Amino acid sequence: MNDLLAAYGNLIDMIFLNSIIAYSVWLTLSANMFSMATGGFLSLGAYTCVYLTMQHGLPFFAGAAAAALAATAVALILGLPLLRLRGDYFALATLAFTEVVRVVALNWESVTGGALGIFNIPKYTDTAVLLIVFVLAVYFCWALEHSPEGRARRSMRRDETPAAAMGVNIFTHKLALFAASGFLAGLAGALAGHLNYFIGPNDFGLMRTIDALAYPILGGVNSLAGPALGAAVFTIFPEFLRFSNQMREIILGAVFVLAVLLLPNGLTSFRGFRGSRRRERRMGVREKGGG
Amino acid sequence: MNALLSGEGITKHFAGVTALSGFSFEVPSGAITGVIGPNGSGKTTLMNIITGLYRADRGDLFFDGRNITGLPPHRIAALGIARSFQNIRLFSDQTILENVLLGTHLHRQAGIADILLRLPRLRREERAAESFCRELLERFELKHLAEHPVGRLSYGDRRRVEIVRALALRPRLLLLDEPAAGMNATEKLRLAGLIRRIRDERISILLIDHDMEMVMRLCDSVTVLNFGKKLASGLPCEIQGNPAVREAYLGLES
Ligand SMILES: Nc1ncnc2c1ncn2[C@@H]1O[C@H](COP(=O)(O)OP(=O)(O)O)[C@@H](O)[C@H]1O
Ligand SMILES: [Mg+2]
């Protein structure tokens, strides 16, 4: 019985954590940035926070804040040159960043513990903390969407040329959203670092980045509920496929491909997940037959 | 009369094609200025260079006495230059009102604190922007379409909505790229009335078209482009009687 509770508790924690990561990714995807820097930001956040709490005795709160700010700063420095690249090169360059962070984590033993990782990390992250950060992340995205900046975001996602002609500074908007994405991922990394007693350099690599991208894509980018929904399904679903590791990957992959092919707005395409018509339009959900 | 916008020696090459070569022009304040020319003569390229979408290979642009050569599109918009597109570019997943609201983007004041804390300033500003846009739609007889998605609009209405969106920017200069294309006679008449009303509100207009009739009827002065070069410029009646212009047009359209 206790085992069961522990198992589900863990699952709920993972749903919240992955949802926070999903909103971080959503901030980039919803502005036409296919960022693969998520793994790098998560890693940066996790190691920064764990380093500060374990080696310098900082309180968890301060370590997490420092982690988020460090990832924000790196996002700004990274975005400044990379956001001038064409979309596909941007994706590749951000992936290279994630890989560089992994290699640094692998080799900087005094800080990261090298290939062995860091053990016996105190567990500060609990369900309450995750819930609070999750709610704040959703609120942040919601407030942005219901502001002139959200309108500019939706317009430039649809067509950048007329948006710019109406005065939207596309570059600044993207840079700000990329930085916000870095902030959330850095914070999520800090939470992840103090969740499971252990972190290693391969926890936040390419696979973690692809999973993170899958959450909002599966859930639906054109709705605020999409990222959380996608993260929840993507986290719970594999639990039912525990019987076979290989089948798990295959079924998960197939479900994902089907969702992308058949559901234009991800899981939020289903009626039950849709809001009122008015809200739907506000969020920029595609109208049927819209030219 | 003072020129509000002027260009000197504008030249633009695309791989193998010279779209504009040494083109100079002036758009006086408070008037409707026409640029006509056959298809492919470089009209849209000119508009894209003015609005910062393309960069001229050579030449300079001046707006209100200021050199604006090479400024990016959002800076051009901030100076008070708004435009429509030849191939209408409304945001097709949004309502008409939302489309027009983007025109108020440059006039927003709410900062990140107002947004994240949802301070009264944000709501006040949003309400003001919305009523401003509804008024604008009402003035151009589009109010009844405010909540409609773009997809349900007729072609003529879409063109008018795009012009209203540009007006929401409160521009000093409005650039229109073939606004009458694809319209029937009634719609064209209505459009002509709309363009005159905009001029009467002291917004200067640069009207680009290959349809002689519309330009001749509306413009205070006309410049003719042919193969990226200025063929003639003057009053509409002068242009109409110009043999070189007739030849360029008749030669291409027959
Ligand atoms: N982006 C572009 N790339 C390549 N060629 C272009 C581009 N834009 C315009 N052109 C060429 O420049 C010339 C002028 O085009 P354009 O300005 O669109 O003419 P108009 O608007 O008068 O019909 C044409 O030969 C066209 O093919
Ligand atoms: Mg054209």
Coordinates of C-alpha atoms and ligand atoms in Angstrom, one line a residue:
Chain A
M1 CA 0.0 0.0 0.0
N2 CA 2.7 2.4 1.0
D3 CA 4.7 1.4 -2.1
L4 CA 1.7 2.2 -4.2
L5 CA 1.3 5.6 -2.7
A6 CA 5.0 6.3 -3.1
A7 CA 4.8 5.3 -6.7
Y8 CA 1.8 7.5 -7.5
G9 CA 3.3 10.4 -5.5
N10 CA 6.3 10.1 -7.7
L11 CA 4.2 10.1 -10.8
I12 CA 2.3 13.2 -9.7
D13 CA 5.7 15.0 -9.0
M14 CA 6.9 14.0 -12.5
I15 CA 3.7 15.3 -14.1
F16 CA 4.1 18.7 -12.5
L17 CA 7.8 18.8 -13.3
N18 CA 7.3 17.9 -16.9
S19 CA 4.4 20.3 -17.2
I20 CA 6.7 23.2 -16.1
I21 CA 9.2 22.0 -18.7
A22 CA 6.4 21.8 -21.3
Y23 CA 5.5 25.5 -20.7
S24 CA 9.1 26.4 -21.1
V25 CA 9.1 24.7 -24.5
W26 CA 5.8 26.2 -25.4
L27 CA 7.2 29.7 -24.9
T28 CA 9.5 29.1 -27.8
L29 CA 7.4 26.8 -30.0
S30 CA 4.5 29.3 -30.0
A31 CA 6.7 31.9 -31.5
N32 CA 8.1 29.7 -34.3
M33 CA 11.3 28.9 -32.5
F34 CA 12.2 25.2 -32.6
S35 CA 14.5 25.4 -29.6
M36 CA 16.5 22.3 -28.6
A37 CA 18.2 24.1 -25.8
T38 CA 15.8 22.8 -23.2
G39 CA 18.1 19.9 -22.1
G40 CA 21.0 22.4 -21.7
F41 CA 19.0 24.8 -19.6
L42 CA 17.7 22.0 -17.4
S43 CA 21.2 20.7 -16.9
L44 CA 22.5 24.2 -16.2
G45 CA 19.8 24.8 -13.7
A46 CA 20.2 21.4 -11.9
Y47 CA 24.0 21.6 -11.5
T48 CA 24.0 25.3 -10.5
C49 CA 21.4 24.7 -7.8
V50 CA 22.9 21.5 -6.5
Y51 CA 26.4 23.1 -6.5
L52 CA 25.2 26.1 -4.6
T53 CA 23.2 24.2 -2.0
M54 CA 25.6 21.3 -1.4
Q55 CA 29.0 23.1 -1.8
H56 CA 28.2 26.6 -0.6
G57 CA 25.3 25.8 1.8
L58 CA 22.9 28.2 0.1
P59 CA 19.2 27.6 0.9
F60 CA 17.2 25.8 -1.7
F61 CA 15.2 28.9 -2.6
A62 CA 18.3 31.0 -3.3
G63 CA 20.0 28.2 -5.3
A64 CA 16.9 27.7 -7.4
A65 CA 16.6 31.4 -8.1
A66 CA 20.3 31.6 -9.0
A67 CA 19.8 28.6 -11.3
A68 CA 16.8 30.2 -13.1
L69 CA 18.7 33.5 -13.5
A70 CA 21.8 31.7 -14.8
A71 CA 19.8 29.9 -17.4
T72 CA 18.1 33.2 -18.4
A73 CA 21.4 34.9 -18.8
V74 CA 22.7 32.1 -21.0
A75 CA 19.5 32.2 -23.0
L76 CA 20.0 35.8 -23.7
I77 CA 23.7 35.4 -24.7
L78 CA 22.7 32.4 -26.9
G79 CA 19.7 34.0 -28.4
L80 CA 21.4 37.2 -29.5
P81 CA 23.4 35.5 -32.3
L82 CA 21.3 32.3 -32.8
L83 CA 18.0 34.0 -33.3
R84 CA 19.4 35.7 -36.4
L85 CA 19.8 32.2 -38.0
R86 CA 17.2 30.6 -40.2
G87 CA 14.8 28.3 -38.3
D88 CA 16.5 24.9 -39.1
Y89 CA 19.9 26.3 -38.2
F90 CA 18.5 27.7 -35.0
A91 CA 17.3 24.2 -34.1
L92 CA 20.7 22.7 -34.8
A93 CA 22.6 25.4 -33.0
T94 CA 20.5 25.0 -29.9
L95 CA 20.9 21.3 -30.0
A96 CA 24.7 21.8 -30.1
F97 CA 24.4 24.0 -27.0
T98 CA 22.6 21.1 -25.2
E99 CA 25.4 18.8 -26.2
V100 CA 28.1 21.2 -25.1
V101 CA 26.5 21.5 -21.7
R102 CA 26.4 17.7 -21.4
V103 CA 30.1 17.4 -22.3
V104 CA 31.1 20.1 -19.8
A105 CA 29.0 18.3 -17.1
L106 CA 30.8 15.1 -18.0
N107 CA 34.3 16.6 -17.6
W108 CA 34.0 19.3 -14.9
E109 CA 34.4 16.8 -12.1
S110 CA 34.9 19.3 -9.2
V111 CA 31.5 20.8 -9.8
T112 CA 29.4 18.1 -11.5
G113 CA 31.0 14.9 -10.3
G114 CA 31.9 14.0 -13.8
A115 CA 30.5 10.8 -15.4
L116 CA 29.5 9.4 -12.0
G117 CA 27.2 12.4 -11.3
I118 CA 26.3 13.7 -7.9
F119 CA 24.9 11.4 -5.2
N120 CA 23.1 12.0 -1.9
I121 CA 21.5 15.2 -3.0
P122 CA 19.1 16.4 -0.3
K123 CA 15.5 16.1 -1.4
Y124 CA 14.1 19.6 -1.1
T125 CA 11.6 19.4 -4.0
D126 CA 8.2 18.2 -2.9
T127 CA 4.8 18.1 -4.5
A128 CA 3.8 21.4 -2.9
V129 CA 6.8 23.3 -4.4
L130 CA 6.2 21.7 -7.8
L131 CA 2.6 22.7 -7.6
I132 CA 3.4 26.3 -6.8
V133 CA 5.9 26.6 -9.6
F134 CA 3.5 24.9 -12.0
V135 CA 0.7 27.4 -11.1
L136 CA 3.1 30.3 -11.4
A137 CA 4.3 29.1 -14.8
V138 CA 0.7 28.7 -16.1
Y139 CA -0.2 32.1 -14.7
F140 CA 2.8 33.7 -16.4
C141 CA 1.8 32.2 -19.8
W142 CA -1.8 33.1 -19.3
A143 CA -1.1 36.7 -18.4
L144 CA 1.2 37.1 -21.4
E145 CA -1.4 35.7 -23.7
H146 CA -4.0 38.1 -22.4
S147 CA -2.0 41.2 -23.1
P148 CA -0.8 43.1 -26.2
E149 CA 2.3 41.0 -26.2
G150 CA 0.2 37.8 -26.6
R151 CA -1.6 39.4 -29.5
A152 CA 1.8 40.2 -31.1
R153 CA 3.0 36.7 -30.4
R154 CA -0.1 35.1 -32.1
S155 CA 0.3 37.4 -35.1
M156 CA 3.9 36.8 -35.7
R157 CA 3.4 33.1 -35.3
R158 CA 0.9 33.2 -38.1
D159 CA 2.8 35.6 -40.4
E160 CA 5.9 37.5 -39.5
T161 CA 5.9 40.0 -42.4
P162 CA 2.6 41.8 -41.7
A163 CA 3.3 41.6 -38.0
A164 CA 6.6 43.5 -38.5
A165 CA 4.8 45.9 -40.8
M166 CA 2.4 46.7 -38.0
G167 CA 5.4 47.5 -35.7
V168 CA 6.1 44.3 -33.9
N169 CA 9.8 43.9 -33.3
I170 CA 10.1 40.2 -34.1
F171 CA 13.6 39.8 -32.9
T172 CA 13.1 41.4 -29.5
H173 CA 9.9 39.4 -29.0
K174 CA 11.6 36.1 -29.8
L175 CA 14.6 37.0 -27.6
A176 CA 12.4 37.8 -24.7
L177 CA 10.4 34.6 -25.0
F178 CA 13.6 32.5 -25.4
A179 CA 14.9 34.1 -22.2
A180 CA 11.7 33.4 -20.4
S181 CA 11.9 29.8 -21.7
G182 CA 15.4 29.6 -20.3
F183 CA 14.2 30.9 -17.0
L184 CA 11.5 28.3 -16.6
A185 CA 13.8 25.5 -17.8
G186 CA 16.5 26.6 -15.4
L187 CA 14.1 26.6 -12.5
A188 CA 12.7 23.2 -13.6
G189 CA 16.3 21.9 -13.6
A190 CA 16.8 23.1 -10.1
L191 CA 13.6 21.3 -9.0
A192 CA 14.7 18.2 -10.8
G193 CA 18.1 18.3 -9.2
H194 CA 16.7 18.1 -5.7
L195 CA 13.9 15.6 -6.5
N196 CA 15.7 12.2 -6.8
Y197 CA 18.9 12.3 -4.7
F198 CA 21.0 11.9 -7.8
I199 CA 21.9 13.7 -11.1
G200 CA 24.2 12.7 -13.9
P201 CA 25.3 14.3 -17.1
N202 CA 23.1 12.1 -19.3
D203 CA 19.9 13.0 -17.5
F204 CA 19.4 16.1 -19.6
G205 CA 20.6 15.2 -23.1
L206 CA 19.0 14.8 -26.4
M207 CA 16.3 12.4 -25.3
R208 CA 15.1 14.7 -22.5
T209 CA 15.0 17.5 -25.0
I210 CA 12.9 15.6 -27.5
D211 CA 10.5 14.4 -24.7
A212 CA 10.2 18.1 -23.7
L213 CA 9.4 19.1 -27.2
A214 CA 6.8 16.3 -27.5
Y215 CA 4.7 17.6 -24.5
P216 CA 3.4 20.8 -26.1
I217 CA 3.3 19.3 -29.6
L218 CA 1.3 16.3 -28.4
G219 CA -0.9 18.5 -26.2
G220 CA -1.4 21.3 -28.7
V221 CA 0.5 24.6 -29.1
N222 CA -2.6 26.7 -29.8
S223 CA -4.1 26.3 -26.4
L224 CA -2.8 27.1 -22.9
A225 CA -4.0 23.8 -21.6
G226 CA -2.0 21.9 -24.3
P227 CA 1.4 21.8 -22.7
A228 CA 0.2 20.5 -19.3
L229 CA -2.1 18.0 -21.0
G230 CA 0.6 16.7 -23.3
A231 CA 3.0 16.4 -20.4
A232 CA 0.5 14.6 -18.2
V233 CA -0.4 12.1 -21.0
F234 CA 3.3 11.6 -22.0
T235 CA 4.2 11.0 -18.3
I236 CA 1.3 8.7 -17.4
F237 CA 1.0 6.7 -20.6
P238 CA 4.3 4.9 -20.4
E239 CA 3.4 3.7 -16.9
F240 CA 0.8 1.5 -18.5
L241 CA 3.3 0.1 -20.9
R242 CA 5.7 -1.0 -18.2
F243 CA 5.3 -4.7 -19.3
S244 CA 7.8 -4.3 -22.1
N245 CA 10.5 -1.7 -22.5
Q246 CA 10.8 -2.2 -26.2
M247 CA 7.0 -2.1 -26.9
R248 CA 6.9 1.0 -24.8
E249 CA 9.1 3.0 -27.1
I250 CA 7.4 1.7 -30.2
I251 CA 3.8 2.4 -28.9
L252 CA 4.8 5.8 -27.6
G253 CA 6.4 6.7 -30.9
A254 CA 3.4 5.5 -32.8
V255 CA 0.9 7.4 -30.6
F256 CA 3.0 10.5 -31.1
V257 CA 3.1 10.3 -34.8
L258 CA -0.6 9.6 -35.0
A259 CA -1.4 12.6 -32.8
V260 CA 0.8 14.9 -34.9
L261 CA -0.8 13.6 -38.1
L262 CA -4.4 13.5 -37.1
L263 CA -4.9 16.2 -34.5
P264 CA -4.1 19.7 -35.8
N265 CA -4.2 21.2 -32.3
G266 CA -2.8 18.2 -30.5
L267 CA -4.9 16.6 -27.8
T268 CA -6.7 19.9 -27.3
S269 CA -8.4 19.2 -30.6
F270 CA -10.9 17.1 -28.7
R271 CA -14.1 18.8 -27.8
G272 CA -13.9 18.3 -24.1
F273 CA -10.6 20.1 -23.8
R274 CA -11.7 23.1 -25.7
G275 CA -12.8 26.3 -24.0
S276 CA -15.6 28.6 -25.1
R277 CA -15.6 29.9 -28.6
R278 CA -14.5 33.3 -27.4
R279 CA -11.6 32.0 -25.5
E280 CA -10.7 29.7 -28.2
R281 CA -10.4 32.6 -30.7
R282 CA -8.4 34.6 -28.2
M283 CA -6.0 31.8 -28.0
G284 CA -5.8 31.7 -31.7
V285 CA -7.2 28.3 -32.4
R286 CA -7.6 27.8 -36.1
E287 CA -11.1 28.3 -37.4
K288 CA -12.6 25.7 -39.6
G289 CA -12.2 26.9 -43.2
G290 CA -10.2 29.9 -42.2
G291 CA -8.4 31.1 -45.3
Chain B
M1 CA 4.8 71.4 -51.6
N2 CA 7.1 69.6 -49.2
A3 CA 7.8 66.0 -49.9
L4 CA 6.9 63.7 -47.0
L5 CA 8.6 60.8 -48.5
S6 CA 11.2 60.8 -51.2
G7 CA 13.6 58.4 -52.8
E8 CA 16.8 59.0 -54.7
G9 CA 18.3 56.7 -57.2
I10 CA 16.8 53.5 -55.7
T11 CA 18.3 50.4 -57.3
K12 CA 17.5 46.8 -56.6
H13 CA 18.7 43.7 -58.3
F14 CA 17.4 40.1 -57.9
A15 CA 19.5 37.3 -59.3
G16 CA 19.6 38.3 -62.9
V17 CA 16.7 40.8 -62.7
T18 CA 16.9 44.5 -62.2
A19 CA 13.7 45.3 -60.4
L20 CA 14.5 49.0 -59.9
S21 CA 17.2 51.0 -61.4
G22 CA 18.0 54.6 -60.3
F23 CA 14.4 55.3 -59.5
S24 CA 13.7 58.6 -57.8
F25 CA 10.3 59.8 -56.6
E26 CA 8.5 62.2 -54.2
V27 CA 5.4 61.7 -52.2
P28 CA 4.0 65.1 -51.2
S29 CA 2.2 65.6 -47.9
G30 CA -1.5 65.5 -47.8
A31 CA -2.1 64.1 -51.3
I32 CA -2.7 60.9 -53.1
T33 CA 0.3 60.0 -55.1
G34 CA 0.1 57.3 -57.7
V35 CA 2.7 54.9 -59.0
I36 CA 1.6 52.9 -62.0
G37 CA 3.4 50.5 -64.3
P38 CA 2.8 47.2 -66.0
N39 CA 3.2 43.9 -64.1
G40 CA 6.8 43.2 -63.2
S41 CA 7.8 46.9 -63.5
G42 CA 9.0 47.0 -59.9
K43 CA 6.1 48.5 -58.0
T44 CA 5.9 46.0 -55.2
T45 CA 9.7 46.0 -54.9
L46 CA 9.5 49.7 -54.4
M47 CA 6.9 49.3 -51.6
N48 CA 9.0 46.5 -50.0
I49 CA 12.1 48.8 -50.0
I50 CA 10.2 51.7 -48.5
T51 CA 8.8 49.5 -45.7
G52 CA 12.2 47.9 -44.9
L53 CA 11.3 44.4 -46.1
Y54 CA 14.0 44.6 -48.7
R55 CA 17.2 46.6 -48.7
A56 CA 18.0 48.7 -51.7
D57 CA 21.3 47.9 -53.4
R58 CA 21.8 51.7 -53.9
G59 CA 19.9 54.8 -53.3
D60 CA 18.4 56.7 -50.3
L61 CA 15.0 57.2 -48.7
F62 CA 14.0 60.2 -46.8
F63 CA 10.9 60.5 -44.6
D64 CA 10.0 63.9 -43.2
G65 CA 13.6 65.1 -43.7
R66 CA 15.2 62.1 -42.1
N67 CA 17.2 59.4 -43.9
I68 CA 15.4 56.1 -43.3
T69 CA 17.4 54.0 -45.7
G70 CA 17.8 50.4 -44.4
L71 CA 15.6 50.7 -41.3
P72 CA 13.9 47.4 -40.3
P73 CA 10.1 47.1 -40.9
H74 CA 9.1 47.7 -37.3
R75 CA 11.1 51.0 -37.2
I76 CA 9.5 52.2 -40.4
A77 CA 6.1 51.4 -38.9
A78 CA 7.0 53.4 -35.8
L79 CA 7.8 56.4 -37.9
G80 CA 4.1 56.3 -39.1
I81 CA 4.3 54.5 -42.4
A82 CA 1.7 51.8 -42.7
R83 CA 0.9 49.5 -45.7
S84 CA -1.4 46.9 -47.2
F85 CA -0.2 43.9 -49.2
Q86 CA -0.8 43.0 -52.8
N87 CA -1.6 39.4 -51.8
I88 CA -3.7 40.2 -48.7
R89 CA -1.9 39.2 -45.5
L90 CA -4.5 39.2 -42.7
F91 CA -4.0 36.8 -39.8
S92 CA -6.4 34.2 -41.0
D93 CA -6.9 32.5 -37.6
Q94 CA -8.0 35.7 -35.9
T95 CA -11.2 37.8 -36.0
I96 CA -11.4 41.1 -37.8
L97 CA -11.3 43.0 -34.6
E98 CA -8.1 41.1 -33.4
N99 CA -6.5 41.8 -36.8
V100 CA -7.2 45.5 -36.5
L101 CA -6.1 45.5 -32.8
L102 CA -2.5 44.7 -33.8
G103 CA -2.5 48.1 -35.4
T104 CA -2.5 49.6 -31.9
H105 CA 0.6 47.6 -31.0
L106 CA 3.0 50.6 -31.2
H107 CA 0.8 52.7 -29.0
R108 CA 0.7 50.3 -26.1
Q109 CA 2.2 51.5 -22.8
A110 CA 1.7 48.6 -20.4
G111 CA 5.0 47.2 -19.3
I112 CA 5.8 43.7 -18.0
A113 CA 4.7 44.6 -14.4
D114 CA 1.3 45.8 -15.7
I115 CA 0.9 42.5 -17.6
L116 CA 2.1 40.1 -14.9
L117 CA 0.2 41.8 -12.1
R118 CA -2.7 42.7 -14.3
L119 CA -2.7 46.2 -13.1
P120 CA -5.6 48.6 -14.0
R121 CA -3.5 50.3 -16.6
L122 CA -3.4 47.2 -18.7
R123 CA -7.2 46.8 -18.7
R124 CA -7.8 50.5 -19.3
E125 CA -5.4 50.4 -22.2
E126 CA -7.0 47.3 -23.7
R127 CA -10.5 48.7 -23.4
A128 CA -9.4 52.0 -25.1
A129 CA -7.6 50.1 -27.9
E130 CA -10.7 48.0 -28.5
S131 CA -13.1 50.9 -28.6
F132 CA -10.7 52.8 -30.9
C133 CA -10.7 49.8 -33.3
R134 CA -14.4 49.3 -33.2
E135 CA -14.9 53.0 -34.0
L136 CA -12.5 52.7 -36.9
L137 CA -14.4 49.6 -38.2
E138 CA -17.6 51.5 -37.8
R139 CA -16.3 54.5 -39.8
F140 CA -15.5 52.2 -42.7
E141 CA -18.7 50.3 -42.5
L142 CA -17.1 47.1 -41.3
K143 CA -18.4 47.1 -37.7
H144 CA -20.9 44.3 -38.3
L145 CA -17.9 42.0 -39.2
A146 CA -15.8 42.8 -36.1
E147 CA -16.3 39.3 -34.5
H148 CA -16.1 37.4 -37.8
P149 CA -13.1 35.2 -38.6
V150 CA -11.2 36.4 -41.7
G151 CA -12.2 33.2 -43.5
R152 CA -15.8 34.2 -43.9
L153 CA -15.2 37.5 -45.5
S154 CA -15.5 38.4 -49.2
Y155 CA -12.4 39.4 -51.1
G156 CA -13.4 43.1 -51.2
D157 CA -14.0 43.2 -47.5
R158 CA -10.7 41.6 -46.7
R159 CA -9.0 44.3 -48.7
R160 CA -10.8 47.0 -46.7
V161 CA -10.1 45.3 -43.4
E162 CA -6.4 45.3 -44.3
I163 CA -6.5 49.0 -44.9
V164 CA -8.3 49.6 -41.6
R165 CA -5.7 47.5 -39.8
A166 CA -3.1 49.8 -41.3
L167 CA -5.1 52.9 -40.2
A168 CA -5.1 51.6 -36.6
L169 CA -1.4 52.3 -36.6
R170 CA -2.5 56.0 -36.9
P171 CA 0.0 56.5 -39.8
R172 CA 1.1 59.7 -41.5
L173 CA 1.6 57.8 -44.7
L174 CA -0.4 54.9 -46.1
L175 CA 1.0 52.7 -48.8
L176 CA -1.5 50.7 -50.8
D177 CA -0.3 47.9 -53.2
E178 CA -2.9 47.3 -55.9
P179 CA -5.9 47.7 -53.5
A180 CA -8.4 47.3 -56.3
A181 CA -7.0 44.1 -57.7
G182 CA -9.8 41.5 -58.0
M183 CA -12.6 43.9 -57.2
N184 CA -15.7 44.4 -59.3
A185 CA -16.9 47.8 -60.4
T186 CA -19.1 48.5 -57.4
E187 CA -16.4 47.5 -54.9
K188 CA -13.9 49.7 -56.8
L189 CA -16.1 52.7 -56.5
R190 CA -16.5 52.1 -52.8
L191 CA -12.8 51.7 -52.4
A192 CA -12.2 55.0 -54.2
G193 CA -14.5 56.7 -51.7
L194 CA -12.7 55.1 -48.8
I195 CA -9.3 56.2 -50.1
R196 CA -10.5 59.8 -50.5
R197 CA -11.9 59.8 -47.0
I198 CA -8.5 58.7 -45.7
R199 CA -6.8 61.5 -47.5
D200 CA -9.4 63.9 -46.1
E201 CA -8.2 62.8 -42.6
R202 CA -4.8 64.2 -43.6
I203 CA -3.1 60.9 -44.1
S204 CA -0.9 61.0 -47.2
I205 CA -1.3 58.1 -49.6
L206 CA 1.0 56.3 -52.0
L207 CA -1.2 54.3 -54.3
I208 CA 0.4 51.6 -56.4
D209 CA -1.6 50.0 -59.2
H210 CA -1.4 48.8 -62.7
D211 CA -5.0 49.7 -63.3
M212 CA -4.8 53.1 -65.0
E213 CA -8.4 54.0 -64.3
M214 CA -8.3 53.9 -60.5
V215 CA -5.1 55.9 -60.3
M216 CA -6.2 58.5 -62.8
R217 CA -9.5 59.0 -61.0
L218 CA -7.9 59.4 -57.5
C219 CA -4.4 60.7 -57.7
D220 CA -3.1 64.2 -57.5
S221 CA 0.1 63.2 -59.2
V222 CA 1.3 60.1 -60.9
T223 CA 4.7 58.5 -61.6
V224 CA 5.0 55.8 -64.3
L225 CA 7.4 52.9 -63.8
N226 CA 8.5 50.7 -66.6
F227 CA 11.2 48.0 -66.3
G228 CA 12.3 49.5 -63.0
K229 CA 12.8 53.0 -64.5
K230 CA 10.8 56.2 -64.3
L231 CA 9.0 56.6 -67.6
A232 CA 7.1 59.8 -66.8
S233 CA 5.6 61.7 -63.9
G234 CA 3.1 64.6 -63.6
L235 CA -0.6 65.3 -63.3
P236 CA -2.9 62.5 -64.3
C237 CA -4.1 64.3 -67.4
E238 CA -0.5 64.8 -68.5
I239 CA 0.3 61.1 -68.0
Q240 CA -2.8 60.0 -69.9
G241 CA -1.8 61.9 -73.0
N242 CA 1.9 60.8 -72.8
P243 CA 2.7 58.7 -75.9
A244 CA 5.5 56.8 -74.2
V245 CA 3.1 55.7 -71.4
R246 CA 0.5 54.7 -73.9
E247 CA 3.0 52.6 -75.7
A248 CA 4.3 50.9 -72.6
Y249 CA 0.8 50.0 -71.6
L250 CA -0.7 49.2 -74.9
G251 CA 2.4 47.4 -76.0
L252 CA 2.2 45.1 -73.0
E253 CA -1.5 44.6 -72.8
S254 CA -2.3 43.9 -76.4
Ligands
LIG1 N1 11.8 38.4 -53.9 C1 12.1 38.4 -55.2 N2 13.1 37.5 -55.7 C2 13.4 37.5 -57.0 N3 12.8 38.3 -57.9 C3 11.9 39.2 -57.5 C4 11.5 39.3 -56.1 N4 10.6 40.3 -56.0 C5 10.4 40.8 -57.2 N5 11.2 40.2 -58.2 C6 11.3 40.5 -59.6 O1 11.4 41.9 -59.7 C7 10.7 42.3 -60.8 C8 9.7 43.4 -60.3 O2 8.7 42.7 -59.5 P1 7.6 43.5 -58.7 O3 8.2 44.6 -57.9 O4 6.8 42.5 -58.0 O5 6.6 44.1 -59.9 P2 5.2 44.7 -59.8 O6 4.8 44.8 -58.4 O7 5.3 46.0 -60.5 O8 4.3 43.7 -60.6 C9 10.0 41.1 -61.4 O9 10.8 40.7 -62.5 C10 10.0 40.1 -60.3 O10 10.1 38.8 -60.8
MG2 MG 3.1 44.0 -57.5

